[in-house]
XYZ file of C-alpha atoms in Angstrom:
443
model
C 0.261 -23.848 -13.245
C -1.873 -21.390 -11.292
C -1.179 -21.271 -7.575
C -3.043 -19.762 -4.653
C -3.036 -19.681 -0.860
C -4.340 -22.663 1.084
C -6.867 -21.203 3.524
C -10.063 -19.188 3.058
C -10.578 -16.416 0.527
C -13.511 -14.885 -1.353
C -14.322 -13.753 -4.893
C -15.744 -10.213 -4.977
C -16.607 -8.714 -8.376
C -13.371 -7.440 -9.945
C -14.691 -4.280 -11.672
C -11.279 -3.342 -13.070
C -12.815 -0.464 -15.028
C -9.562 1.400 -15.591
C -7.286 -1.521 -16.501
C -6.926 -0.401 -20.123
C -6.424 3.281 -19.265
C -2.833 4.463 -19.658
C -1.461 6.538 -16.797
C -1.991 10.282 -17.172
C 0.073 12.947 -15.431
C -2.109 15.093 -13.186
C -1.217 18.808 -13.201
C 0.751 20.070 -10.200
C -1.702 21.651 -7.717
C -1.466 25.262 -6.509
C -1.052 23.992 -2.936
C 0.032 20.697 -1.424
C -0.570 19.350 2.078
C 2.171 16.967 3.215
C 1.486 14.909 6.381
C 4.736 14.314 8.280
C 3.694 10.725 9.001
C 2.811 8.746 5.880
C 4.260 5.477 7.096
C 4.222 2.910 9.875
C 6.468 4.089 12.696
C 7.536 7.405 14.173
C 6.459 10.617 12.388
C 9.072 12.695 10.647
C 10.472 15.835 12.284
C 9.935 19.023 10.217
C 13.194 20.657 9.126
C 11.558 23.638 7.402
C 9.524 26.536 8.786
C 6.943 29.010 7.545
C 8.331 31.161 4.756
C 11.111 28.784 3.693
C 11.543 28.246 -0.027
C 11.784 24.612 -1.136
C 12.546 22.690 -4.319
C 11.087 19.447 -5.649
C 12.835 16.561 -3.872
C 14.122 18.571 -0.909
C 13.829 16.977 2.542
C 11.163 18.805 4.547
C 10.758 16.307 7.413
C 13.569 14.111 8.723
C 13.183 10.500 9.806
C 12.998 10.443 13.605
C 13.995 6.831 14.220
C 14.908 3.538 12.585
C 11.248 2.735 11.847
C 10.432 6.080 10.274
C 10.849 7.763 6.884
C 12.040 11.016 5.369
C 9.437 13.264 3.743
C 10.360 15.315 0.664
C 8.719 18.270 -1.000
C 6.771 17.197 -4.116
C 6.681 20.785 -5.438
C 8.800 23.918 -5.508
C 7.475 26.956 -3.694
C 7.163 28.468 -0.244
C 6.142 26.855 3.044
C 2.809 28.475 3.910
C 2.431 26.950 7.358
C 2.857 23.840 9.504
C -0.496 22.919 10.982
C -2.872 20.088 11.907
C -5.050 18.844 9.051
C -7.668 16.100 8.690
C -6.196 13.001 7.043
C -8.067 10.444 4.955
C -9.460 8.769 8.098
C -10.674 12.030 9.622
C -7.928 12.220 12.272
C -5.906 15.366 12.897
C -2.301 15.020 11.745
C 0.519 17.517 11.569
C 1.303 18.533 8.000
C 3.485 20.925 6.035
C 1.487 23.105 3.636
C 3.345 24.485 0.617
C 2.186 27.054 -1.931
C 3.473 26.021 -5.345
C 5.719 28.366 -7.323
C 7.140 27.057 -10.604
C 8.586 23.518 -10.799
C 12.247 23.727 -9.772
C 13.849 20.384 -8.896
C 16.909 19.518 -6.824
C 19.868 19.528 -9.197
C 21.022 15.979 -8.409
C 17.755 14.286 -9.516
C 18.013 12.590 -12.928
C 14.798 13.528 -14.777
C 15.730 11.919 -18.099
C 13.696 9.056 -19.610
C 16.784 6.876 -20.118
C 16.739 3.575 -18.203
C 19.793 3.005 -16.016
C 20.374 -0.750 -15.687
C 23.919 -0.808 -14.376
C 24.118 -1.420 -10.617
C 27.289 -0.067 -9.048
C 26.345 0.423 -5.393
C 26.922 -2.101 -2.617
C 24.126 -3.605 -0.519
C 24.769 -1.109 2.285
C 24.788 1.825 -0.150
C 21.506 0.699 -1.722
C 19.805 0.443 1.678
C 21.175 3.861 2.673
C 19.882 5.442 -0.555
C 16.451 3.827 -0.094
C 16.248 5.199 3.454
C 17.316 8.683 2.406
C 14.674 8.716 -0.354
C 11.831 7.972 2.075
C 10.706 4.838 0.262
C 7.858 2.984 1.989
C 5.594 0.119 0.951
C 3.412 1.245 -1.955
C 0.797 -1.467 -1.498
C -0.906 0.289 1.398
C 0.962 -0.900 4.501
C 3.584 1.898 4.101
C 6.283 0.046 6.063
C 9.665 1.816 5.609
C 11.545 -0.118 2.919
C 15.005 0.281 4.451
C 13.779 -1.575 7.559
C 12.591 -4.550 5.499
C 15.969 -4.584 3.784
C 17.678 -4.968 7.172
C 16.688 -8.412 8.559
C 17.308 -8.924 12.281
C 20.485 -10.752 13.364
C 20.270 -14.477 12.763
C 17.601 -14.173 10.055
C 18.460 -14.678 6.391
C 16.397 -13.945 3.306
C 16.296 -16.848 0.834
C 13.773 -15.499 -1.671
C 12.425 -12.081 -2.612
C 8.721 -12.051 -3.522
C 7.207 -9.192 -5.514
C 3.530 -8.434 -5.099
C 1.964 -7.689 -8.495
C -1.357 -9.213 -7.450
C -3.508 -6.111 -6.897
C -6.385 -8.259 -5.648
C -8.514 -5.340 -4.419
C -11.487 -4.852 -6.745
C -11.400 -1.729 -8.966
C -7.718 -0.852 -8.392
C -5.393 -0.962 -11.425
C -2.402 1.248 -10.540
C 0.034 -1.673 -10.113
C -1.279 -3.274 -13.305
C -0.534 -0.127 -15.296
C 2.877 0.291 -13.658
C 3.922 -3.223 -14.703
C 2.829 -2.536 -18.290
C 4.328 0.949 -18.547
C 7.391 0.765 -16.284
C 8.193 -2.949 -16.333
C 11.872 -2.576 -17.226
C 12.506 0.008 -14.515
C 10.599 -2.139 -12.019
C 12.836 -5.131 -12.817
C 15.961 -3.050 -12.260
C 14.395 -2.195 -8.897
C 13.916 -5.917 -8.235
C 17.600 -6.499 -9.030
C 18.546 -3.740 -6.586
C 16.419 -5.317 -3.867
C 18.003 -8.712 -4.569
C 21.478 -7.240 -4.201
C 20.505 -5.429 -1.005
C 19.188 -8.676 0.497
C 22.008 -10.899 -0.861
C 19.531 -13.231 -2.621
C 19.726 -14.761 -6.084
C 16.043 -15.684 -6.445
C 13.005 -13.462 -6.932
C 9.396 -14.367 -7.764
C 6.882 -11.872 -9.140
C 3.347 -13.002 -8.282
C 0.650 -11.717 -10.651
C -3.016 -12.716 -10.669
C -4.269 -14.402 -13.811
C -6.684 -11.574 -14.652
C -3.662 -9.544 -15.821
C -2.554 -11.694 -18.759
C -1.027 -8.744 -20.587
C 1.152 -7.937 -17.572
C 2.151 -11.595 -17.116
C 3.220 -11.877 -20.769
C 4.989 -8.494 -20.767
C 6.993 -9.114 -17.598
C 7.833 -12.680 -18.693
C 9.408 -11.312 -21.875
C 11.403 -8.762 -19.913
C 12.687 -11.161 -17.219
C 14.335 -13.302 -19.889
C 17.313 -10.933 -19.683
C 17.478 -10.948 -15.860
C 19.081 -13.675 -13.766
C 17.072 -15.349 -11.012
C 13.739 -13.558 -11.587
C 10.611 -15.548 -12.495
C 6.912 -14.754 -12.907
C 4.320 -16.826 -11.024
C 0.744 -16.579 -12.364
C -1.770 -16.840 -9.522
C -5.407 -17.814 -9.273
C -7.788 -14.871 -8.953
C -8.746 -15.023 -5.292
C -8.972 -12.344 -2.617
C -6.843 -11.585 -0.547
C -4.095 -13.072 -2.717
C -2.000 -9.937 -2.194
C -1.703 -10.342 1.575
C 1.950 -10.937 2.516
C 1.369 -14.272 4.198
C -1.059 -15.444 1.503
C 1.369 -14.502 -1.269
C 4.224 -16.370 0.422
C 1.980 -19.428 0.792
C 0.957 -19.239 -2.867
C 4.447 -18.654 -4.297
C 6.687 -20.912 -2.177
C 4.262 -23.007 -0.096
C 5.518 -21.785 3.279
C 3.252 -20.620 6.119
C 4.398 -17.735 8.300
C 3.810 -18.682 11.982
C 1.349 -16.717 14.104
C 2.787 -13.416 15.299
C 5.892 -13.736 13.110
C 7.204 -11.856 10.089
C 7.899 -13.270 6.583
C 11.655 -13.377 7.281
C 10.860 -16.247 9.680
C 10.323 -18.473 6.618
C 13.171 -16.918 4.615
C 11.060 -14.512 2.571
C 10.826 -10.755 2.116
C 7.886 -9.253 0.223
C 7.752 -5.943 -1.641
C 5.056 -4.435 -3.838
C 5.943 -3.896 -7.511
C 5.344 -0.167 -6.975
C 7.920 -0.187 -4.206
C 10.433 -1.892 -6.515
C 9.892 0.879 -9.059
C 10.327 3.524 -6.337
C 13.595 1.833 -5.314
C 14.774 2.056 -8.933
C 14.000 5.770 -9.013
C 15.677 6.359 -5.650
C 18.896 4.452 -6.343
C 19.377 4.892 -10.085
C 17.822 8.352 -10.532
C 18.297 9.842 -7.052
C 14.584 10.665 -7.014
C 12.850 10.482 -3.616
C 9.228 9.437 -3.088
C 7.332 12.510 -4.266
C 4.631 10.999 -6.491
C 2.729 7.795 -7.207
C 0.127 6.255 -9.513
C -3.433 6.433 -8.169
C -6.535 4.769 -9.636
C -9.687 6.924 -9.583
C -12.748 4.864 -10.367
C -16.329 3.815 -9.605
C -19.368 2.352 -11.324
C -20.890 5.782 -12.016
C -17.642 7.632 -12.764
C -17.586 9.176 -16.252
C -13.937 8.552 -17.091
C -12.226 6.195 -14.612
C -8.474 6.307 -14.953
C -4.969 6.068 -13.539
C -2.997 9.180 -12.690
C 0.583 9.987 -11.744
C -0.005 12.327 -8.808
C 2.300 14.443 -6.657
C 2.091 13.558 -2.947
C -0.031 16.141 -1.123
C -2.480 16.729 -3.979
C -6.047 17.059 -2.646
C -8.236 14.075 -3.515
C -10.832 16.522 -4.833
C -8.426 17.298 -7.708
C -8.344 13.620 -8.702
C -12.136 13.456 -8.661
C -12.339 16.499 -10.934
C -9.944 14.761 -13.339
C -12.456 11.932 -13.924
C -15.443 14.211 -14.469
C -16.387 15.169 -10.925
C -18.588 13.459 -8.346
C -21.516 11.566 -9.907
C -24.966 12.664 -8.700
C -25.648 9.257 -7.142
C -22.475 9.235 -4.978
C -22.977 7.603 -1.594
C -19.402 7.635 -0.287
C -15.820 8.087 -1.409
C -13.239 5.549 -0.290
C -9.469 5.898 -0.076
C -8.270 2.538 -1.394
C -10.455 -0.329 -2.532
C -13.865 -1.588 -1.349
C -12.491 -4.388 0.829
C -9.734 -2.695 2.862
C -10.202 0.977 2.038
C -11.747 3.529 4.376
C -14.442 6.112 3.685
C -13.081 9.637 3.410
C -14.127 12.216 5.968
C -13.183 15.054 3.594
C -12.358 15.317 -0.107
C -9.665 17.842 0.832
C -7.610 15.014 2.357
C -4.248 14.733 0.567
C -2.780 11.910 -1.479
C -0.055 10.195 0.554
C 2.619 7.589 -0.167
C 0.078 4.836 0.586
C -2.832 6.126 -1.537
C -3.361 3.457 -4.192
C -6.848 4.452 -5.275
C -9.927 6.601 -4.853
C -13.207 4.719 -5.206
C -16.477 6.594 -5.678
C -19.350 4.366 -4.542
C -22.980 4.867 -5.728
C -25.618 5.412 -3.045
C -27.471 2.196 -3.879
C -24.510 0.035 -2.848
C -22.848 2.382 -0.338
C -25.150 1.618 2.575
C -24.886 -1.507 4.695
C -27.804 -3.865 5.059
C -29.661 -4.204 8.350
C -27.621 -6.075 10.963
C -29.260 -9.370 11.952
C -28.428 -12.007 14.557
C -25.552 -14.389 13.857
C -27.013 -17.638 12.470
C -23.835 -19.686 13.163
C -23.431 -20.490 9.457
C -19.598 -20.392 9.764
C -19.181 -18.598 6.420
C -16.862 -16.079 8.088
C -14.713 -18.918 9.437
C -14.474 -20.556 6.014
C -13.579 -17.242 4.357
C -10.890 -16.140 6.835
C -7.443 -16.527 5.200
C -5.788 -16.470 8.630
C -7.783 -19.395 10.043
C -9.519 -17.275 12.697
C -13.107 -17.285 13.986
C -14.372 -13.779 13.157
C -17.806 -14.283 14.739
C -16.107 -15.087 18.060
C -13.576 -12.262 17.816
C -16.374 -9.768 17.202
C -18.216 -10.962 20.303
C -15.071 -10.816 22.442
C -14.296 -7.295 21.220
C -17.889 -6.156 21.747
C -17.940 -7.575 25.297
C -14.407 -6.272 25.959
C -13.056 -9.712 26.873
C -9.568 -8.742 25.788
C -7.552 -11.564 27.363
C -9.592 -14.189 25.506
C -9.402 -12.156 22.289
C -5.611 -12.233 22.563
C -5.703 -16.006 23.111
C -7.852 -16.355 19.986
C -5.115 -14.530 18.039
C -7.053 -11.368 17.233
C -3.752 -9.664 16.375
C -3.282 -12.094 13.468
C -6.253 -10.513 11.702
C -5.042 -8.765 8.518
C -8.289 -6.746 8.232
C -8.983 -8.002 4.705
C -12.762 -7.794 5.191
C -13.516 -11.273 3.826
C -15.608 -12.066 6.901
C -17.844 -8.999 6.582
C -18.122 -9.545 2.822
C -19.431 -13.071 3.202
C -21.704 -12.597 6.256
C -25.414 -13.131 5.350
C -26.487 -11.268 8.501
C -24.581 -8.076 7.619
C -22.782 -8.131 10.945
C -20.015 -5.514 11.428
C -17.398 -8.179 12.052
C -14.352 -6.286 10.858
C -15.379 -3.064 12.625
C -15.432 -4.735 16.026
C -12.312 -6.788 15.312
C -10.442 -3.573 14.481
C -11.579 -2.064 17.770
C -10.520 -5.216 19.597
C -7.122 -5.231 17.907
C -6.541 -1.644 18.975
C -7.272 -2.433 22.607
C -5.344 -5.725 22.704
C -2.408 -4.008 21.005
C -2.381 -1.353 23.734
C -2.395 -4.027 26.428
C 0.449 -5.929 24.793
C 2.578 -2.790 24.418
C 1.991 -1.844 28.072
C 3.652 -5.117 29.120
C 6.875 -4.135 27.363
C 7.214 -0.764 29.147
């Protein structure tokens, strides 16, 4: 039986152009740019300096707090400089720039193709290894994985939920990972289960990935406590709270985390990264990225070293089409337009979408006609038209009362609005301001 979440949702065109394209390994670039903050939380602290020689997998920036993550070198070579660079959003961020020389790895990383299924480490040792390897959420949120594996006192995880939904149009990196690395991913799931002391895991996969559903179902037959839950194709099925609702029928209360209802959610890519970290001693130095678009010559999926310039990925699919209007990091619903094609791939880069000019521009903004389509579409039960007005008028106390911080920024409201109103843009601005106000109360 197909399940889905109970509130809102939309159905944008899927356009999974690269779903049948096997993952290709992108050549190692001559230079990589490694931002020291590729995760939610405190930036890493550089532990290398200009002129230092580094190997693949070596720590180059140390976690600077509990909610932080180590950063490792994805190449061997020499540190060229530590400087501010423009990230994918156009903001200046400190980064470590390395000139590549050869491909020499840390000696303790297992680079063999053999699958290691045996789990010998304790829960504490697994969490420690995950933290040391700099594993963060691969679905885009980039929350440090070791933090999720450490529920607060008094909270207990009852079920682990794996996000194999990939509901963003165009993106297919998780789909390919499940098909190509399904066994390793399931070992990662088993590691996460042991770390959380749970005996039940559910892998949610949307029904437009029948090959992945069938493949993973065959594999889970030899694993205890892991099941596959096919889900209705509906955006944003992959949102944490929506996925929990769909898989176990529990609603996470406003302002609370999934652990409040006994659940912890990880992306399937994160489970695979956990496998590599614990079983192979390989830190987070690469990831699968979808590069696609309606006018792209050869859309595909690529295994890419962190720090690779996005321009290199675009060249790999035939270059920028003549009719390009914008390039987006991520998908069309939650992704953000790139300020520069020199921006590097980070731990959270799931895709690069090249959008044709004819569909890249927004329509003319009209007056709100009070149709309530945005309200019906909102999967969080909010009133986007009202939140936009409150943010625009800077009525922050009322915006907080209307639960603006519950907005997951899925873009369903803007997608469905017949008046082309910039609902999400203003809600994001409002969230930023309300968040500042709320944090100031704690100080």
